[in-house]
mmCIF file of C-alpha atoms and ligand atoms in Angstrom:
data_model
loop_
_atom_site.group_PDB
_atom_site.id
_atom_site.type_symbol
_atom_site.label_atom_id
_atom_site.label_comp_id
_atom_site.label_asym_id
_atom_site.label_seq_id
_atom_site.Cartn_x
_atom_site.Cartn_y
_atom_site.Cartn_z
ATOM 1 C CA MET A 1 240.899 147.737 74.503
ATOM 2 C CA LYS A 2 239.949 151.287 75.277
ATOM 3 C CA ARG A 3 240.384 152.873 78.737
ATOM 4 C CA LEU A 4 237.083 154.331 79.603
ATOM 5 C CA ILE A 5 235.683 155.347 83.045
ATOM 6 C CA ALA A 6 232.071 155.549 84.133
ATOM 7 C CA PRO A 7 231.679 157.008 87.683
ATOM 8 C CA SER A 8 228.644 155.484 89.479
ATOM 9 C CA ILE A 9 226.706 158.206 91.124
ATOM 10 C CA LEU A 10 225.234 155.727 93.596
ATOM 11 C CA ALA A 11 228.218 156.670 95.794
ATOM 12 C CA ALA A 12 227.919 160.396 95.195
ATOM 13 C CA ASP A 13 226.702 162.921 97.804
ATOM 14 C CA PHE A 14 223.054 163.290 96.858
ATOM 15 C CA ASN A 15 222.811 166.550 98.897
ATOM 16 C CA HIS A 16 225.381 167.977 96.493
ATOM 17 C CA LEU A 17 224.541 166.057 93.300
ATOM 18 C CA TYR A 18 224.735 169.193 91.210
ATOM 19 C CA ASP A 19 228.355 169.720 92.194
ATOM 20 C CA GLU A 20 229.183 166.043 91.770
ATOM 21 C CA ILE A 21 227.902 166.184 88.175
ATOM 22 C CA LEU A 22 229.899 169.360 87.449
ATOM 23 C CA MET A 23 233.042 167.547 88.802
ATOM 24 C CA ILE A 24 232.355 164.614 86.447
ATOM 25 C CA ASN A 25 231.736 167.039 83.488
ATOM 26 C CA ASP A 26 235.112 168.593 84.252
ATOM 27 C CA SER A 27 236.967 165.285 84.615
ATOM 28 C CA GLU A 28 238.358 162.665 82.224
ATOM 29 C CA ALA A 29 235.301 160.423 82.771
ATOM 30 C CA ASP A 30 233.679 159.043 79.628
ATOM 31 C CA PHE A 31 230.216 158.319 80.917
ATOM 32 C CA ILE A 32 228.034 158.758 83.987
ATOM 33 C CA HIS A 33 226.773 155.468 85.380
ATOM 34 C CA PHE A 34 223.263 155.225 86.982
ATOM 35 C CA ASP A 35 222.245 152.319 89.129
ATOM 36 C CA VAL A 36 218.509 151.927 89.066
ATOM 37 C CA MET A 37 217.280 149.360 91.657
ATOM 38 C CA ASP A 38 213.675 148.297 92.226
ATOM 39 C CA GLY A 39 213.827 146.311 95.497
ATOM 40 C CA VAL A 40 212.671 143.225 93.621
ATOM 41 C CA PHE A 41 215.388 142.206 91.199
ATOM 42 C CA VAL A 42 217.912 143.276 93.811
ATOM 43 C CA PRO A 43 217.460 143.706 97.630
ATOM 44 C CA ASN A 44 217.772 147.519 97.518
ATOM 45 C CA ILE A 45 215.955 150.560 96.167
ATOM 46 C CA SER A 46 217.989 153.460 94.725
ATOM 47 C CA PHE A 47 216.547 156.088 92.373
ATOM 48 C CA GLY A 48 214.791 156.193 89.003
ATOM 49 C CA LEU A 49 213.607 158.250 86.102
ATOM 50 C CA PRO A 50 213.278 161.771 87.611
ATOM 51 C CA VAL A 51 216.852 161.788 88.846
ATOM 52 C CA ILE A 52 218.234 160.691 85.539
ATOM 53 C CA GLU A 53 216.046 163.200 83.680
ATOM 54 C CA HIS A 54 217.363 166.091 85.843
ATOM 55 C CA VAL A 55 220.981 165.072 85.727
ATOM 56 C CA ASN A 56 220.699 164.862 81.976
ATOM 57 C CA LYS A 57 219.991 168.568 81.803
ATOM 58 C CA ILE A 58 223.415 169.442 83.181
ATOM 59 C CA ALA A 59 225.530 166.351 82.186
ATOM 60 C CA ARG A 60 228.077 166.741 79.492
ATOM 61 C CA LYS A 61 228.942 163.027 79.359
ATOM 62 C CA PRO A 62 226.672 160.309 77.911
ATOM 63 C CA LEU A 63 224.542 158.484 80.442
ATOM 64 C CA ASP A 64 225.142 154.823 81.083
ATOM 65 C CA VAL A 65 221.921 153.444 82.695
ATOM 66 C CA HIS A 66 222.177 150.129 84.536
ATOM 67 C CA LEU A 67 218.689 148.714 85.136
ATOM 68 C CA MET A 68 218.540 146.331 88.149
ATOM 69 C CA ILE A 69 214.797 145.914 87.771
ATOM 70 C CA VAL A 70 212.342 143.228 86.792
ATOM 71 C CA GLU A 71 210.542 143.527 83.417
ATOM 72 C CA PRO A 72 212.879 146.212 82.046
ATOM 73 C CA HIS A 73 211.189 145.989 78.618
ATOM 74 C CA LYS A 74 208.227 147.962 80.033
ATOM 75 C CA TYR A 75 210.329 151.072 80.578
ATOM 76 C CA LEU A 76 212.719 151.322 77.553
ATOM 77 C CA LYS A 77 210.992 154.448 76.032
ATOM 78 C CA ASP A 78 210.874 156.109 79.445
ATOM 79 C CA PHE A 79 214.653 155.754 79.878
ATOM 80 C CA LYS A 80 215.291 156.973 76.362
ATOM 81 C CA GLU A 81 213.241 160.122 77.112
ATOM 82 C CA ALA A 82 215.093 160.540 80.395
ATOM 83 C CA GLY A 83 218.361 160.728 78.448
ATOM 84 C CA ALA A 84 219.878 157.278 78.477
ATOM 85 C CA TYR A 85 222.757 156.705 75.996
ATOM 86 C CA TYR A 86 223.610 153.117 76.933
ATOM 87 C CA LEU A 87 220.728 151.131 78.365
ATOM 88 C CA ASN A 88 221.921 148.069 80.303
ATOM 89 C CA VAL A 89 219.398 145.292 80.935
ATOM 90 C CA HIS A 90 220.176 142.181 82.999
ATOM 91 C CA TYR A 91 220.264 138.867 81.162
ATOM 92 C CA GLU A 92 218.472 137.352 84.145
ATOM 93 C CA ALA A 93 215.614 139.865 83.955
ATOM 94 C CA CYS A 94 214.799 139.345 80.288
ATOM 95 C CA ASN A 95 212.583 136.518 78.934
ATOM 96 C CA HIS A 96 212.967 137.870 75.357
ATOM 97 C CA LEU A 97 216.394 139.401 75.270
ATOM 98 C CA ASN A 98 216.669 139.541 71.525
ATOM 99 C CA ARG A 99 213.403 141.501 71.281
ATOM 100 C CA THR A 100 214.474 143.871 74.126
ATOM 101 C CA VAL A 101 217.883 144.495 72.568
ATOM 102 C CA ASN A 102 216.317 145.286 69.199
ATOM 103 C CA GLU A 103 213.792 147.647 70.822
ATOM 104 C CA ILE A 104 216.535 149.514 72.742
ATOM 105 C CA LYS A 105 218.376 150.058 69.432
ATOM 106 C CA GLU A 106 215.251 151.015 67.538
ATOM 107 C CA LEU A 107 214.593 153.740 70.151
ATOM 108 C CA GLY A 108 218.057 155.155 69.336
ATOM 109 C CA MET A 109 219.980 153.998 72.352
ATOM 110 C CA LYS A 110 223.055 151.697 72.648
ATOM 111 C CA ALA A 111 222.089 148.278 73.891
ATOM 112 C CA ALA A 112 224.017 146.611 76.747
ATOM 113 C CA VAL A 113 223.442 143.254 78.432
ATOM 114 C CA THR A 114 224.533 142.747 82.044
ATOM 115 C CA LEU A 115 225.479 139.456 83.536
ATOM 116 C CA ASN A 116 225.340 138.535 87.302
ATOM 117 C CA PRO A 117 228.449 136.862 88.670
ATOM 118 C CA HIS A 118 226.864 133.358 88.381
ATOM 119 C CA THR A 119 225.562 133.665 84.833
ATOM 120 C CA GLN A 120 227.650 131.809 82.206
ATOM 121 C CA ILE A 121 229.514 133.952 79.685
ATOM 122 C CA GLU A 122 228.722 131.365 76.950
ATOM 123 C CA LEU A 123 225.019 132.227 77.120
ATOM 124 C CA LEU A 124 225.842 135.371 75.125
ATOM 125 C CA GLU A 125 227.073 133.364 72.141
ATOM 126 C CA ASP A 126 223.964 134.098 70.029
ATOM 127 C CA ILE A 127 223.482 137.764 70.988
ATOM 128 C CA ILE A 128 227.100 139.086 71.165
ATOM 129 C CA THR A 129 227.035 140.519 67.643
ATOM 130 C CA ASP A 130 223.738 142.386 68.393
ATOM 131 C CA VAL A 131 224.829 144.207 71.449
ATOM 132 C CA ASP A 132 226.940 147.410 71.881
ATOM 133 C CA MET A 133 228.303 146.489 75.269
ATOM 134 C CA VAL A 134 228.402 143.684 77.859
ATOM 135 C CA LEU A 135 228.557 144.630 81.537
ATOM 136 C CA ILE A 136 230.091 142.046 83.789
ATOM 137 C CA MET A 137 229.102 142.293 87.397
ATOM 138 C CA SER A 138 232.083 141.831 89.607
ATOM 139 C CA VAL A 139 229.906 141.912 92.779
ATOM 140 C CA ASN A 140 226.377 140.676 93.325
ATOM 141 C CA PRO A 141 224.257 143.704 92.277
ATOM 142 C CA GLY A 142 222.387 145.743 94.806
ATOM 143 C CA PHE A 143 224.933 147.726 96.828
ATOM 144 C CA GLY A 144 228.006 149.900 96.347
ATOM 145 C CA GLY A 145 231.204 149.332 98.319
ATOM 146 C CA GLN A 146 231.342 145.503 98.060
ATOM 147 C CA GLU A 147 234.406 143.360 97.638
ATOM 148 C CA PHE A 148 235.562 142.490 94.030
ATOM 149 C CA ILE A 149 234.941 138.822 93.056
ATOM 150 C CA GLU A 150 238.253 137.394 91.893
ATOM 151 C CA ASN A 151 236.942 135.017 89.252
ATOM 152 C CA SER A 152 235.716 138.023 87.276
ATOM 153 C CA TYR A 153 239.185 138.147 85.551
ATOM 154 C CA ASP A 154 238.602 134.773 84.117
ATOM 155 C CA ARG A 155 235.114 135.624 83.026
ATOM 156 C CA ILE A 156 236.308 138.838 81.289
ATOM 157 C CA LYS A 157 238.947 136.868 79.428
ATOM 158 C CA ARG A 158 236.363 134.365 78.252
ATOM 159 C CA LEU A 159 234.115 137.212 77.233
ATOM 160 C CA LYS A 160 236.964 138.873 75.297
ATOM 161 C CA GLU A 161 237.594 135.625 73.468
ATOM 162 C CA LEU A 162 233.911 135.415 72.510
ATOM 163 C CA VAL A 163 233.888 139.062 71.251
ATOM 164 C CA VAL A 164 236.965 138.398 69.131
ATOM 165 C CA ARG A 165 235.872 135.055 67.820
ATOM 166 C CA LYS A 166 232.459 136.428 66.752
ATOM 167 C CA ASN A 167 233.935 139.630 65.457
ATOM 168 C CA SER A 168 231.642 141.611 67.694
ATOM 169 C CA LYS A 169 231.966 145.330 68.239
ATOM 170 C CA ALA A 170 230.707 145.024 71.812
ATOM 171 C CA LEU A 171 232.590 146.900 74.484
ATOM 172 C CA ILE A 172 233.324 145.102 77.785
ATOM 173 C CA GLU A 173 232.400 146.978 80.952
ATOM 174 C CA VAL A 174 232.955 145.818 84.541
ATOM 175 C CA ASP A 175 231.060 146.967 87.637
ATOM 176 C CA GLY A 176 231.664 146.436 91.350
ATOM 177 C CA GLY A 177 234.646 146.752 93.685
ATOM 178 C CA VAL A 178 236.825 148.458 91.101
ATOM 179 C CA ASP A 179 239.849 150.250 92.675
ATOM 180 C CA MET A 180 243.423 151.118 92.012
ATOM 181 C CA ASP A 181 244.523 147.543 92.903
ATOM 182 C CA ASN A 182 242.570 145.951 90.112
ATOM 183 C CA ALA A 183 242.017 148.668 87.493
ATOM 184 C CA GLY A 184 245.210 147.914 85.510
ATOM 185 C CA LYS A 185 244.677 144.142 85.647
ATOM 186 C CA LEU A 186 241.042 144.625 84.436
ATOM 187 C CA TYR A 187 242.170 146.621 81.405
ATOM 188 C CA GLU A 188 244.756 143.976 80.677
ATOM 189 C CA ALA A 189 242.115 141.191 80.910
ATOM 190 C CA GLY A 190 240.140 142.925 78.179
ATOM 191 C CA VAL A 191 237.965 145.546 79.900
ATOM 192 C CA ASP A 192 237.102 148.664 77.894
ATOM 193 C CA VAL A 193 234.951 150.495 80.523
ATOM 194 C CA LEU A 194 235.473 150.558 84.317
ATOM 195 C CA VAL A 195 232.552 151.517 86.513
ATOM 196 C CA ALA A 196 233.599 152.832 89.888
ATOM 197 C CA GLY A 197 231.499 154.357 92.688
ATOM 198 C CA THR A 198 233.124 154.187 96.187
ATOM 199 C CA THR A 199 236.647 154.431 94.895
ATOM 200 C CA ILE A 200 235.919 157.746 93.135
ATOM 201 C CA PHE A 201 233.502 159.453 95.463
ATOM 202 C CA ASP A 202 235.268 158.499 98.718
ATOM 203 C CA ALA A 203 238.636 159.701 97.371
ATOM 204 C CA PRO A 204 240.091 162.977 98.699
ATOM 205 C CA ASP A 205 240.267 164.144 95.093
ATOM 206 C CA PRO A 206 237.575 162.342 93.021
ATOM 207 C CA LYS A 207 238.581 164.077 89.743
ATOM 208 C CA GLN A 208 242.122 162.940 90.163
ATOM 209 C CA MET A 209 240.977 159.447 91.045
ATOM 210 C CA ILE A 210 239.097 159.276 87.701
ATOM 211 C CA THR A 211 242.370 160.109 85.961
ATOM 212 C CA ASP A 212 244.346 157.572 88.080
ATOM 213 C CA LEU A 213 241.862 154.793 87.370
ATOM 214 C CA LYS A 214 242.055 155.567 83.622
ATOM 215 C CA ASN A 215 245.805 155.253 83.683
ATOM 216 C CA GLY A 216 245.366 151.992 85.571
HETATM 217 C C1 LIG B 301 226.107 147.594 92.257
HETATM 218 C C2 LIG B 301 226.122 148.692 91.162
HETATM 219 C C3 LIG B 301 227.429 149.317 91.022
HETATM 220 C C4 LIG B 301 227.914 150.070 92.267
HETATM 221 C C5 LIG B 301 229.442 149.992 92.201
HETATM 222 O O1 LIG B 301 224.883 146.968 92.261
HETATM 223 O O2 LIG B 301 225.778 148.183 89.955
HETATM 224 O O3 LIG B 301 227.456 150.238 89.892
HETATM 225 O O4 LIG B 301 227.517 151.410 92.323
HETATM 226 O O5 LIG B 301 229.826 150.490 93.345
HETATM 227 P P1 LIG B 301 231.356 150.306 93.916
HETATM 228 O O6 LIG B 301 232.263 150.942 92.831
HETATM 229 O O7 LIG B 301 231.361 151.082 95.136
HETATM 230 O O8 LIG B 301 231.578 148.813 94.111
HETATM 231 ZN ZN1 LIG B 302 226.037 149.512 88.038
#
């Protein structure tokens, strides 16, 4: 178990995105999380390649890109060129997950697979040793500021068991409704990386909140 933090800029002030990125650079954050939404895979549209490309020019933390889009395999090279370090594709959006994971790695990125709250952990049995990270959605994807789904703890524990049993090096990341009430419990359940949007950017002191979440 590590204790890593990935602030999700979906909750940042886009009129002051430059300053928000400088704050993250200067904080104890480990990654910057980007929520790319296409209005098809999820019922919301956020931002895409040009934003990531521009942020990458000033970011001093690796970029963790979460694709909530259909047919993600069509855009792998584009996200590599935009600066993605981790590329997260949804299990539910990939017909040929093994091929997509291999292509992400061949392009020189870290491959992550994301599961919606209803998708069984056990479906990862035959891919868990090929991925660098698994992202467990603890809300239904599409919006920031939603309530944490309680059965996520059980899912994380089952994923941790799978990772250990298969001797996989995959990190476990959780995304959605993360706050000071659940951060410590999530690390205890086996999470390595916490994604947090609203909790960080709505805090009076976002940089301090990053430190506080890290200390659980
Ligand atoms: C939800 C996104 C999350 C979101 C988290 O679809 O994947 O990354 O930004 O937001 P909070 O932390 O506000 O729940
Ligand atoms: Zn996300």
